[in-house]
Coordinates of C-alpha atoms and ligand atoms in Angstrom, one line a residue:
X1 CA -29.0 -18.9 13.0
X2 CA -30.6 -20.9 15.4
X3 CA -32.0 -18.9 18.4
X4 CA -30.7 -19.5 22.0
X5 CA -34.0 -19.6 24.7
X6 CA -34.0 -17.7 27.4
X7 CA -34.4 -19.4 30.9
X8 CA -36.8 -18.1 33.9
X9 CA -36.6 -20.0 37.1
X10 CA -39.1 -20.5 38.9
X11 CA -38.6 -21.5 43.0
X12 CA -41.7 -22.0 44.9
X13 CA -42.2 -25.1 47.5
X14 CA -45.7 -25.1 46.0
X15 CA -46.3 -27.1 42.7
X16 CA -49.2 -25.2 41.9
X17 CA -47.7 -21.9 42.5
X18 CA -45.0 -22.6 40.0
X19 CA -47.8 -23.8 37.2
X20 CA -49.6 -21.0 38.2
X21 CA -46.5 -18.8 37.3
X22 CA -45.6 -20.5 34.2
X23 CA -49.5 -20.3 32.8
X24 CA -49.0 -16.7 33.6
X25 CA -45.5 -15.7 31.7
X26 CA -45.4 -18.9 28.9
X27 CA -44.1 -16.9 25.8
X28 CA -42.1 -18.0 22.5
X29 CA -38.7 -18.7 23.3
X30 CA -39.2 -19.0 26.8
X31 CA -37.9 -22.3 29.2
X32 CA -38.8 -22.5 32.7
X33 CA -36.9 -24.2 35.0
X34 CA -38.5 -25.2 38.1
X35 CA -37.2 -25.7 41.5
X36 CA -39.3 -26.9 44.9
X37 CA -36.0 -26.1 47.4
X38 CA -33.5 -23.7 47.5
X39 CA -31.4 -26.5 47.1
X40 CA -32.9 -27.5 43.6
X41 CA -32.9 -23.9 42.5
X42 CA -28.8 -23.9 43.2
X43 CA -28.1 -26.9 41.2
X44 CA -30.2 -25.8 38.2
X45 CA -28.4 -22.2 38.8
X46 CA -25.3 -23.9 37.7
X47 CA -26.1 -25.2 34.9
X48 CA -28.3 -22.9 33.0
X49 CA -28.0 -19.4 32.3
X50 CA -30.9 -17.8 34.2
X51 CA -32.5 -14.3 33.0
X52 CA -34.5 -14.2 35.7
X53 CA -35.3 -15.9 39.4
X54 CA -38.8 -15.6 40.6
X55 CA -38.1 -16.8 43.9
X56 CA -40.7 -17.6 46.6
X57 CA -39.9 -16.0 50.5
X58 CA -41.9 -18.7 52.5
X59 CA -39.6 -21.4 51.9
X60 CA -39.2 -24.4 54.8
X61 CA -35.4 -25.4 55.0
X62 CA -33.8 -22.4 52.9
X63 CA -36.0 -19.9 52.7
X64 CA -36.1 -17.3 49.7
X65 CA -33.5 -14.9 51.3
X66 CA -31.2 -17.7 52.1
X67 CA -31.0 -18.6 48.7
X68 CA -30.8 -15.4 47.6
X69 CA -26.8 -14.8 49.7
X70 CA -26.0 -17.7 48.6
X71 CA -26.2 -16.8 45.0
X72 CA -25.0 -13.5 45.9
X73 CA -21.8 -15.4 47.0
X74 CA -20.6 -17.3 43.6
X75 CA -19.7 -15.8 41.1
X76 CA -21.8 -17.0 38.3
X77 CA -25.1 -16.3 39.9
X78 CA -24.4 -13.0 41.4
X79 CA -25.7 -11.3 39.0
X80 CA -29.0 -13.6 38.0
X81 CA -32.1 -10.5 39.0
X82 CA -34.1 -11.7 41.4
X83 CA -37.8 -10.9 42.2
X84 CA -39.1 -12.2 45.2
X85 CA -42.9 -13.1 46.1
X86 CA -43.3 -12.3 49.6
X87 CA -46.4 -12.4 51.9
X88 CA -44.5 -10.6 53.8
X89 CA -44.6 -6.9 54.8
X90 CA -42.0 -4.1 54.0
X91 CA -39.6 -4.3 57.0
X92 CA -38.5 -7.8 55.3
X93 CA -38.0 -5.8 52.0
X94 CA -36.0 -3.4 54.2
X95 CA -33.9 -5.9 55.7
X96 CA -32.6 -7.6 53.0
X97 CA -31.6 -4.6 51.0
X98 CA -29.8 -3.8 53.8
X99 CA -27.1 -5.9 52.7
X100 CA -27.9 -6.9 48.7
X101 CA -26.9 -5.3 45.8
X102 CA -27.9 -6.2 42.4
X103 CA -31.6 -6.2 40.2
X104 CA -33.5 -6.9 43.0
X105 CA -37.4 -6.7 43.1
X106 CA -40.5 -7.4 45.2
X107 CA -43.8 -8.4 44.5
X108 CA -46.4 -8.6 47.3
X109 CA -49.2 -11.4 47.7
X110 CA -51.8 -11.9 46.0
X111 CA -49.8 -11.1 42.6
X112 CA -51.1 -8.7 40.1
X113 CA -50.9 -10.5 36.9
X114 CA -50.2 -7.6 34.9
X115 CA -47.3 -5.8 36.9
X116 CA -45.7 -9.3 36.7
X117 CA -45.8 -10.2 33.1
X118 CA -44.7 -6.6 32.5
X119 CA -42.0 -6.9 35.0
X120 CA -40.5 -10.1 33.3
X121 CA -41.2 -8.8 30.2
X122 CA -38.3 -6.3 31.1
X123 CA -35.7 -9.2 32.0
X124 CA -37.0 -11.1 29.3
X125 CA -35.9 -8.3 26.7
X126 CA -33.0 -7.5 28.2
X127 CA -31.3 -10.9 28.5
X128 CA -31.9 -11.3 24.6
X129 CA -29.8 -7.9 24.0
X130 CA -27.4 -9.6 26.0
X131 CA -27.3 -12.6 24.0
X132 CA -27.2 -10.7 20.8
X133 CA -24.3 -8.6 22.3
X134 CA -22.6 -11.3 23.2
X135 CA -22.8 -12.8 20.2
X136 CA -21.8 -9.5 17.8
X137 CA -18.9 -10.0 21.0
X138 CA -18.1 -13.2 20.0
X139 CA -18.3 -12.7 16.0
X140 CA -16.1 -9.8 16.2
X141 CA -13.4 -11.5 18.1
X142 CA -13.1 -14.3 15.7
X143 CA -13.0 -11.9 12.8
X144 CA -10.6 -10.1 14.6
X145 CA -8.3 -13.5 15.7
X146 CA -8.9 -14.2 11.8
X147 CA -7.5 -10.9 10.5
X148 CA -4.9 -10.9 13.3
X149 CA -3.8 -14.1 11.9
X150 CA -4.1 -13.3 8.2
X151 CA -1.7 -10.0 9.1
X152 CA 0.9 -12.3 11.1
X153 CA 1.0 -14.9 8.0
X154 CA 1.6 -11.7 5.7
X155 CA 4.3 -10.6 7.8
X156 CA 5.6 -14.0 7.8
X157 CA 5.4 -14.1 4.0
X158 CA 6.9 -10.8 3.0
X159 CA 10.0 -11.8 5.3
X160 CA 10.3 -15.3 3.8
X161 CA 9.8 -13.5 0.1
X162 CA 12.5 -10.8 1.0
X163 CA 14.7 -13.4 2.3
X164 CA 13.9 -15.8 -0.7
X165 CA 14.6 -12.9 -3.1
X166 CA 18.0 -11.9 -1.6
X167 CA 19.3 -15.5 -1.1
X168 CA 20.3 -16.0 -4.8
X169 CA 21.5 -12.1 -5.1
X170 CA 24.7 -12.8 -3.4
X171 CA 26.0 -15.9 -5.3
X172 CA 24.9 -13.6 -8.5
X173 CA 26.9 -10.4 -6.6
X174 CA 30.1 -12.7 -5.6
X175 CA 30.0 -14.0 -9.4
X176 CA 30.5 -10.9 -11.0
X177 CA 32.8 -10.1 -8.4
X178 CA 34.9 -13.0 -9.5
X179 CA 34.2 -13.3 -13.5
X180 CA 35.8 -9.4 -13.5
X181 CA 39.2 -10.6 -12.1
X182 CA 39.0 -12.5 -15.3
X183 CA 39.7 -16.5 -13.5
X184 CA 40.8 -19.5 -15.9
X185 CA 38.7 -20.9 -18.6
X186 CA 37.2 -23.6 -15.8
X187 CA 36.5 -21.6 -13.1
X188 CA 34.8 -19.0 -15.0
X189 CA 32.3 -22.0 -16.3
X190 CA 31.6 -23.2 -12.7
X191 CA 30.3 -19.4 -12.0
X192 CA 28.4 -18.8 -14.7
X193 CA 26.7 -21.9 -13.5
X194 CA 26.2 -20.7 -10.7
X195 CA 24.8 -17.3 -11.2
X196 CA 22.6 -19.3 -14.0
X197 CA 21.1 -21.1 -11.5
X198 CA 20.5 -18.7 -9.0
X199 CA 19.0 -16.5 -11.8
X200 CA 16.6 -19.6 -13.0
X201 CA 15.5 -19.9 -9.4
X202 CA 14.6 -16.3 -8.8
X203 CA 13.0 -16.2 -11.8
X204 CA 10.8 -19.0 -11.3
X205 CA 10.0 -17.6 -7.9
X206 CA 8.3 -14.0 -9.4
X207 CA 6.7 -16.3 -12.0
X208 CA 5.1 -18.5 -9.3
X209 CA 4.5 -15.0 -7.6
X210 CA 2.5 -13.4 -10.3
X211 CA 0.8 -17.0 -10.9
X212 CA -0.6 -17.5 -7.7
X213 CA -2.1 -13.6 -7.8
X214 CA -3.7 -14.6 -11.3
X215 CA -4.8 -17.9 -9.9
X216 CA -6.4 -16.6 -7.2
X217 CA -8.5 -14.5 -9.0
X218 CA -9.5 -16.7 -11.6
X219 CA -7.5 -15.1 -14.5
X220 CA -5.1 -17.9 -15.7
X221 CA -6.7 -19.0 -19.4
X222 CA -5.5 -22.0 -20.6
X223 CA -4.5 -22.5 -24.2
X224 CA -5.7 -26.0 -24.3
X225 CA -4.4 -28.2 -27.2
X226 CA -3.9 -32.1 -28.0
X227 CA -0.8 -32.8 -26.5
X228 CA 1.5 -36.0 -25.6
X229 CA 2.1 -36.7 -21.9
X230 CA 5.7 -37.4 -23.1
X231 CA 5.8 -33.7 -24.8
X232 CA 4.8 -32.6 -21.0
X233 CA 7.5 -34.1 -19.0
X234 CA 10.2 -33.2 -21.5
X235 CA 9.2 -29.9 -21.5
X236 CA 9.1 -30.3 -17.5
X237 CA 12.7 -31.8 -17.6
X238 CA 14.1 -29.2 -19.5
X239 CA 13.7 -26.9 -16.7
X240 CA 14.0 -29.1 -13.7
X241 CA 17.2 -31.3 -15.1
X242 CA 19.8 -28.2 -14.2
X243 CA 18.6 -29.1 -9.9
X244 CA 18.6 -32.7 -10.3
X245 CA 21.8 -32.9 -12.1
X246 CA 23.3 -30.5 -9.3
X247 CA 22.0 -32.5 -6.4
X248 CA 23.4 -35.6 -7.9
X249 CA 20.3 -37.4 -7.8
X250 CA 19.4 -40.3 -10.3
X251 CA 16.7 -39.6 -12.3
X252 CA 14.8 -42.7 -13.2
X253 CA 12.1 -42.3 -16.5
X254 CA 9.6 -45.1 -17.2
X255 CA 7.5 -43.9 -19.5
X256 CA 5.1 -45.6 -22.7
X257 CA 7.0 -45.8 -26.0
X258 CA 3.7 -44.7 -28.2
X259 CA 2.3 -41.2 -27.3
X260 CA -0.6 -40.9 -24.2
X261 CA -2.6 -38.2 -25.1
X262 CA -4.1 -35.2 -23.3
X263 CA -6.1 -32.4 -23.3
X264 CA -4.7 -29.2 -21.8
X265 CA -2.1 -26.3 -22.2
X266 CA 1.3 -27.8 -22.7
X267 CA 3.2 -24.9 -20.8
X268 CA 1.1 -24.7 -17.4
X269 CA 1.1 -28.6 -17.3
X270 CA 4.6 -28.9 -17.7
X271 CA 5.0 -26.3 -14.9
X272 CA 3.1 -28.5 -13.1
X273 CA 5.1 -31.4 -13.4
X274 CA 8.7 -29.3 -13.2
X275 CA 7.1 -28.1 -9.7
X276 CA 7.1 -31.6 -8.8
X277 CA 10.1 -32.1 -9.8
X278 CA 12.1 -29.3 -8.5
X279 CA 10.9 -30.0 -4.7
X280 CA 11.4 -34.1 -5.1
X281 CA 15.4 -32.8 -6.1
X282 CA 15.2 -29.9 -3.1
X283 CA 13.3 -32.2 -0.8
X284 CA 16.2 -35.1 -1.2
X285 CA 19.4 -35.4 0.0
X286 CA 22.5 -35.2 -2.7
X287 CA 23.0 -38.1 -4.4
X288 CA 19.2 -39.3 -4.3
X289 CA 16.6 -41.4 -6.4
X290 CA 14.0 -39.8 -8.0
X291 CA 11.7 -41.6 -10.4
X292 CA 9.3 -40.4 -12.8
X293 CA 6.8 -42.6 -14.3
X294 CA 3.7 -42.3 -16.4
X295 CA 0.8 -45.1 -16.2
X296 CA -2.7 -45.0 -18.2
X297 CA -5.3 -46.5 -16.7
X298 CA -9.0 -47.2 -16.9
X299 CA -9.0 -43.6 -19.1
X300 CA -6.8 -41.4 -16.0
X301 CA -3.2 -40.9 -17.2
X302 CA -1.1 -40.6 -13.8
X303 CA 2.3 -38.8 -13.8
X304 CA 3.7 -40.0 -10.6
X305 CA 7.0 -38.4 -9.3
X306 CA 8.8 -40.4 -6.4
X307 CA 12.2 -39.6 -4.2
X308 CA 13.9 -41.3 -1.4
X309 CA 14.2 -37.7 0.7
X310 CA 13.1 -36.3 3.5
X311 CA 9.2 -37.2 3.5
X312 CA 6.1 -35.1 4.5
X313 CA 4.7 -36.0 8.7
X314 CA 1.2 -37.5 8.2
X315 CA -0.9 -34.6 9.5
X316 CA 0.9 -32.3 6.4
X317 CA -0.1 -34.2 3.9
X318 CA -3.3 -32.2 2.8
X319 CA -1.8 -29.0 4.6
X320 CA 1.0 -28.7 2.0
X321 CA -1.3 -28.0 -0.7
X322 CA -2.5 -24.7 0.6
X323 CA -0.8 -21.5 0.2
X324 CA 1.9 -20.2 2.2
X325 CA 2.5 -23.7 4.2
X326 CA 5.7 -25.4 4.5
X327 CA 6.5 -28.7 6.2
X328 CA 10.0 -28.3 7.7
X329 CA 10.7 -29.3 10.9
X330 CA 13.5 -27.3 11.1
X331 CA 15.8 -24.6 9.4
X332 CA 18.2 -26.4 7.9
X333 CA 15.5 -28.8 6.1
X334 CA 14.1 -25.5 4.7
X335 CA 15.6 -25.3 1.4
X336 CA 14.2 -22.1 -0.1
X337 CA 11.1 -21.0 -1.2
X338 CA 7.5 -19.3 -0.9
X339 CA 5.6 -22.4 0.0
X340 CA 2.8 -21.2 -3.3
X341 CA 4.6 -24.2 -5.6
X342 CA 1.9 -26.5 -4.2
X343 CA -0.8 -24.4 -3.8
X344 CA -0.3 -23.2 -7.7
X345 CA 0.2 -26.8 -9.1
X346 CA -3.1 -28.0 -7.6
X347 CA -4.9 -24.9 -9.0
X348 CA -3.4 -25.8 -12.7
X349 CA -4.0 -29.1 -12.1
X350 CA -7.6 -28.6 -11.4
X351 CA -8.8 -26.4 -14.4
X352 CA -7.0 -29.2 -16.1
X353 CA -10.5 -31.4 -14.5
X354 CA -7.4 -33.2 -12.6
X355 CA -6.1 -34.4 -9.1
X356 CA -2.9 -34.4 -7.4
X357 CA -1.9 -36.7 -4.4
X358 CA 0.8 -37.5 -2.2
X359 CA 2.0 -40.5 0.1
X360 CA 4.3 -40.5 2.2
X361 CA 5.8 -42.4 5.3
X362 CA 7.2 -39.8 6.8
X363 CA 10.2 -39.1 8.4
X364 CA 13.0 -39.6 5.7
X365 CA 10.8 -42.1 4.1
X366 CA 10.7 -40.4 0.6
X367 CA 7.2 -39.1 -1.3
X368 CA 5.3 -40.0 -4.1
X369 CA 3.5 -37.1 -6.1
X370 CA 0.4 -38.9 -8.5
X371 CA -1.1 -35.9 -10.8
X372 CA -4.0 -37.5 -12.7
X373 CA -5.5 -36.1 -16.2
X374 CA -8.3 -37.6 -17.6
X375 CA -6.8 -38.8 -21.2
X376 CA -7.8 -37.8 -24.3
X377 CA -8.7 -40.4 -27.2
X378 CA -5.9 -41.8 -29.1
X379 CA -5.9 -40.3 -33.0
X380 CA -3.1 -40.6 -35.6
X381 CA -2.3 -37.4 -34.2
X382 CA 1.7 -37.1 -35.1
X383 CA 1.4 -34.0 -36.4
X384 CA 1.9 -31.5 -34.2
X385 CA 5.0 -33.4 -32.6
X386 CA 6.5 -33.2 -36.4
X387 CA 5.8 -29.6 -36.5
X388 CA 7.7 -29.1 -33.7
X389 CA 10.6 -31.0 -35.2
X390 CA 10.6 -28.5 -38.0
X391 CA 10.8 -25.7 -35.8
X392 CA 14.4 -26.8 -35.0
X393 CA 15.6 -26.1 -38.5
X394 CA 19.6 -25.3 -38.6
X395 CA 20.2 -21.7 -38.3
X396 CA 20.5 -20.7 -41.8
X397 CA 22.3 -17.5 -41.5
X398 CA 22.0 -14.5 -39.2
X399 CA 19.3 -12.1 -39.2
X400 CA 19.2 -8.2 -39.0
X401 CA 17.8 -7.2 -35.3
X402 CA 16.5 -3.9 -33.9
X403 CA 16.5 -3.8 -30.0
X404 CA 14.3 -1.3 -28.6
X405 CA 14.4 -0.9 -25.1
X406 CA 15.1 3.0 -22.7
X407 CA 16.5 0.2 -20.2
X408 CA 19.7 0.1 -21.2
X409 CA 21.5 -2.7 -19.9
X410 CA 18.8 -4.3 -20.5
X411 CA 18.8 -3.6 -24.6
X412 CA 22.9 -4.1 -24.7
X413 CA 22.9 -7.6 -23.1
X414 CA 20.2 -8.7 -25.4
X415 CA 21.9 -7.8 -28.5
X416 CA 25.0 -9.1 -27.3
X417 CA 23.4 -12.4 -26.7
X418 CA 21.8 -12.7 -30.1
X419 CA 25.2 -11.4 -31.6
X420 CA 26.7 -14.0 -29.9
X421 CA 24.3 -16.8 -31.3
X422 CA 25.1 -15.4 -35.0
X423 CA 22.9 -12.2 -35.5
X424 CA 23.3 -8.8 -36.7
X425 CA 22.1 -6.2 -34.5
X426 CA 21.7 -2.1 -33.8
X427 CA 19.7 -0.8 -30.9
X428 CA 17.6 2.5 -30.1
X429 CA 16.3 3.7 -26.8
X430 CA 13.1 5.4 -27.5
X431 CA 10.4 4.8 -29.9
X432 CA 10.3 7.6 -32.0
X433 CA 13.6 7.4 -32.6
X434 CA 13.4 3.6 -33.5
X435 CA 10.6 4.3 -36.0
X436 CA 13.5 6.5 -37.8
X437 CA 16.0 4.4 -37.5
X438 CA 13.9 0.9 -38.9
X439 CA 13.8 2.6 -41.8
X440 CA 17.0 2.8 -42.4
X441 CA 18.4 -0.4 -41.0
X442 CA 15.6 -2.8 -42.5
X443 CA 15.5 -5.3 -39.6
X444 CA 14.4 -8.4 -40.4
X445 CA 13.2 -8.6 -36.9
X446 CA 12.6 -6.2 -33.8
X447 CA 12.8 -6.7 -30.4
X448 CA 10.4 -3.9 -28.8
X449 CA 9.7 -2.7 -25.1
X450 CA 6.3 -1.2 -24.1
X451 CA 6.9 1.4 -21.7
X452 CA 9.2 3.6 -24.2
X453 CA 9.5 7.3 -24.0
X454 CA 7.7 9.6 -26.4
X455 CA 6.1 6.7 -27.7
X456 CA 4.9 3.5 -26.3
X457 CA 5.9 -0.1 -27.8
X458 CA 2.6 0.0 -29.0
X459 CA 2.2 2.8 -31.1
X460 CA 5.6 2.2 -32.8
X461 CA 4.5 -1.2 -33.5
X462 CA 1.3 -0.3 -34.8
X463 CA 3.1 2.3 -36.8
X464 CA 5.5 0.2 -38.6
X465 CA 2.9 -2.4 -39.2
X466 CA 1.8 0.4 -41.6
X467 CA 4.8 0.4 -43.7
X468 CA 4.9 -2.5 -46.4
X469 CA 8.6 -2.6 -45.4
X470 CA 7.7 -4.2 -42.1
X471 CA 4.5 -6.3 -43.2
X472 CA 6.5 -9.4 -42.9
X473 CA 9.1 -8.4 -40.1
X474 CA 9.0 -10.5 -37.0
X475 CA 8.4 -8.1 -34.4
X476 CA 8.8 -9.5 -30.8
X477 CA 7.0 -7.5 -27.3
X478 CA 9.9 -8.0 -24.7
X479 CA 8.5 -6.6 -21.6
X480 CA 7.9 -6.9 -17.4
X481 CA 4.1 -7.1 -17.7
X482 CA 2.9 -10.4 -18.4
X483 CA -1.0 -10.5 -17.7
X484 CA -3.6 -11.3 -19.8
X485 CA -4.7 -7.6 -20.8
X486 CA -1.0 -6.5 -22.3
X487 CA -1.0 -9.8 -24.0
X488 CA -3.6 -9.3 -25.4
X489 CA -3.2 -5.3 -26.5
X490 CA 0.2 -6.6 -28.0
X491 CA -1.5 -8.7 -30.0
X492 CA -4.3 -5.9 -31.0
X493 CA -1.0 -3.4 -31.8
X494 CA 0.3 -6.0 -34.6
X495 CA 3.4 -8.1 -32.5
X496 CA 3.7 -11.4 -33.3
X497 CA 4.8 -12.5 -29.8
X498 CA 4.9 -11.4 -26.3
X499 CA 8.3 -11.9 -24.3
X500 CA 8.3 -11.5 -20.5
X501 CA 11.4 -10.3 -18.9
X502 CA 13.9 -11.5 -18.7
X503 CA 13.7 -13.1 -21.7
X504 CA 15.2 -17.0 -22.2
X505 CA 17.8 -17.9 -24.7
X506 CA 15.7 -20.8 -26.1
X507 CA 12.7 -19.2 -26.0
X508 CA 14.7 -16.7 -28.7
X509 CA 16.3 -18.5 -30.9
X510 CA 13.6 -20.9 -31.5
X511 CA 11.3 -18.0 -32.8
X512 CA 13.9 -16.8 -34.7
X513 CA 14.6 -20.4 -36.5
X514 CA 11.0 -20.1 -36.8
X515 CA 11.7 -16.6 -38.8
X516 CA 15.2 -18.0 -40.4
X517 CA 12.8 -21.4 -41.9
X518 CA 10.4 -18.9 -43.0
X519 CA 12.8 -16.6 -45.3
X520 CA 14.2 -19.4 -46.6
X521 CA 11.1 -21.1 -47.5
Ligands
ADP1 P1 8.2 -24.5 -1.1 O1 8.9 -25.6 -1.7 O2 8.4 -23.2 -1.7 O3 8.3 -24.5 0.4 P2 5.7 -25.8 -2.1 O4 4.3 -25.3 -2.1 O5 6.3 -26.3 -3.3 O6 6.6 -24.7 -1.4 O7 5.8 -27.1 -1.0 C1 5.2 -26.9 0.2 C2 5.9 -27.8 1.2 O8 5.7 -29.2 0.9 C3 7.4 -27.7 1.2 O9 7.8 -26.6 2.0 C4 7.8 -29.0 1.9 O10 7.7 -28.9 3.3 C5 6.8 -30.0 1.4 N1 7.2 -30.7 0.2 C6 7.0 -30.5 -1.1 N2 7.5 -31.5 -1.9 C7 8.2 -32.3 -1.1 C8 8.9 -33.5 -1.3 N3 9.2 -34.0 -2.5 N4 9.5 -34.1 -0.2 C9 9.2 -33.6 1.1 N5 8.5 -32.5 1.3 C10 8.0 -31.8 0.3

């Protein structure tokens, strides 16, 4: 840190008086400033902070004790210590004490070099403890403003997240209400819609949540494969179509015919994208544009997103990246949400060695989103898109399921679900019991919590990986903890997959089509 110098001022009418000083008390870190009137000395006193004034009695015009009321009088000298050099005798001293207060100090004609320096040593010392205080002063109150700030936007957040989190409870709430007075065939479809969508949006709001914490500490892993840009954005779509199709908006698609690939992990880049997405159809007015369009160039594959809604102001345009910052002007252009979506798709985009952009003209002028990959070489590389076509093989025939799961709502609405798509199914509540009961009912495949009592998902799944019967079973981790570590002890324990709560429909049944092309195999 660069060091501030401490100023000395010297006022003599004498030139040589004031080298003679300066010879005298020169020192590292020391500036003198030098003044031949009283007049001089004021105007330097203004601008410089002065840790000392050695100030010179036998002044013509002002003389030394003139100079000295006057500084005495405004407020940013009163304070400056003064030592006068006097030829003087000791009534003067008396006199002017008589109506002085302050670090005031004498020294008599001829001066005695040594009492001086020492002397000035003193002021010299103690204005750099001032400085230093003044700076801990200073650093303290910034780190202070900053933490006072950091709690305010914390506040701020954890209202915005419990509002957030409640918003979509009531539509949920009011459509139970309404599905148990048992309403006509179309009515009940509109709710369920509803509720769908309000369950979707929550959902993707804790996901973004737990994201944003693993982000930040570095812990996302990607699970980087070849995969087409085209695979991305459907996989995107599939999850943002439900909000553009509700708003009304046009979705325009202008994408390549053959494959563009890239390097990267298929399910974090299409959240990427479906962010995108999702704010151009909140950001827009119903019954908007939105376009979509993917253009290879020069070796950077851009997926550009564009809308004809509300627009981001100028000075927001790098501001809406970072965490926690919104844009809206006003309430009712707020349309829901944390303000991490941005934050979280530049961080994805990033370890993906890419960039995202926006323009905008602002006021209801629409905005253009450009996320830029670097592209991967072109191969005859159709073979991991077929393999995903096999995957939606026609469900053969239904399979035999054991839920496991001490929540129970939680384990009857899940086996009513895969009844309902065809399946045979039997639950348990706790593992030990579960380990019993497999034995008996032979599922083909098990759907197991963690935190179980008397035994954790775990252990029973490590047990029944024991018994031949179960070698082959599929045997599914459905569970609220979705970090890195219990993935990765579910995988150590024998499961074949790891399911975070809730669980989705799609995400089921194409593992079990998975399982059903399997057996039939
Ligand atoms: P959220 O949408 O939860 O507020 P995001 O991080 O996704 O948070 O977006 C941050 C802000 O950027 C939004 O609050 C909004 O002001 C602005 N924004 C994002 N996308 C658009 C868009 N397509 N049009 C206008 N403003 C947008």
């Amino acid at each position: 840190m660069k060091k501030d110098p401490v100023h000395f001022l010297l006022v003599d009418d004498l030139q040589e008086n004031i080298l003679a000083l300066q010879a005298l008390l020169r020192r590292d870190g020391l500036v003198f400033l030098q003044a031949n009137s009283g007049m001089d000395a004021l105007e330097l006193l203004l601008k410089h902070d002065v840790a000392l004034a050695l100030i010179d009695v036998q002044m013509p015009e002002m003389n030394g004790f003139e100079l000295a009321e006057l500084m005495r009088g405004t407020e940013r000298t009163k304070n400056v210590p003064i030592i006068f050099l006097t030829a003087g005798n000791t009534d003067q001293q008396r006199r002017f004490r008589g109506y002085e207060a302050g670090a005031v100090d004498f020294l008599q004609k001829p001066i005695e070099p040594d009492i001086l320096k020492s002397k000035a040593n003193v002021f010299y010392e103690l204005h750099k403890q001032r400085q230093e205080v003044a700076r801990l002063l200073k650093e303290s109150r910034e780190y202070a403003d900053a933490l006072k700030e950091a709690d305010k936007r914390k506040d701020e957040f954890l209202a915005t997240l419990a509002h957030e989190l409640r918003n979509p409870l009531a539509p949920i709430r009011n459509g139970l209400e309404i599905l148990r007075r048992a309403p006509d065939a179309a009515k009940q479809k509109d709710v369920q819609d509803v509720m769908t969508r309000q369950l979707i949006h929550m959902v993707r709001l804790i996901d973004d949540l737990m994201d944003i914490a693993r982000v930040s500490k570095g812990k996302i892993e990607l699970r980087r494969e070849r995969i087409s840009v085209q695979n991305i954005i459907n996989a995107a779509l599939e999850s943002s179509r439900p909000l553009i199709d509700a708003a009304g908006h046009t979705l325009l698609l202008d994408m390549p015919e053959a494959p563009v690939w890239v390097e990267g992990d298929l399910t974090r880049l299409a959240q990427a994208v479906g962010n995108i997405l999702n704010n151009a159809a909140k950001y827009t007015k119903a019954g908007g544009k939105i376009s979509l369009s993917v253009i290879i160039d020069d070796g950077i594959v851009d997926i550009r997103v564009g809308d004809n809604g509300i627009g981001i102001p100028h000075n927001m345009r790098d501001e809406i990246f970072h965490l926690f910052t919104q844009a809206q002007r006003t309430f009712q252009q707020s349309q829901g949400g944390l303000g991490i979506g941005l934050a979280l798709v530049k961080h994805l985009v990033e370890l993906h060695e890419g960039t995202i952009t926006v323009e905008s003209d602002g006021d209801n002028k629409g905005s253009v989103f450009t996320i830029s990959l670097p592209a991967a070489a072109t191969l005859e590389s159709a073979v991991s898109e077929a393999a995903q076509e096999s995957v939606k093989t026609p469900n053969a025939g239904g399979l035999r399921i054991l839920v496991v799961d001490d929540n129970v709502p939680s384990a009857k609405t899940t086996a009513w679900m895969l009844e309902m798509i065809g399946h045979q199914t039997s639950m348990c509540h706790d593992g030990r019991e579960a380990l019993e009961y497999a034995e008996k009912f032979k599922p083909q495949v098990i759907f197991l919590d963690i935190g179980l009592p008397s035994m954790s998902g775990y252990e029973v799944c490590k047990a029944l990986r024991q018994n031949p019967i179960f070698k082959e079973a599929l045997i599914i981790a459905q569970t609220g903890w979705g970090q890195k570590r219990d993935r990765d002890l579910s995988e150590e324990a024998g499961f074949d997959h790891h399911l975070v709560k809730p669980i989705n429909l799609q995400d089921v049944e194409t593992l079990l089509q998975k399982k059903i092309a399997g057996t039939i195999l």
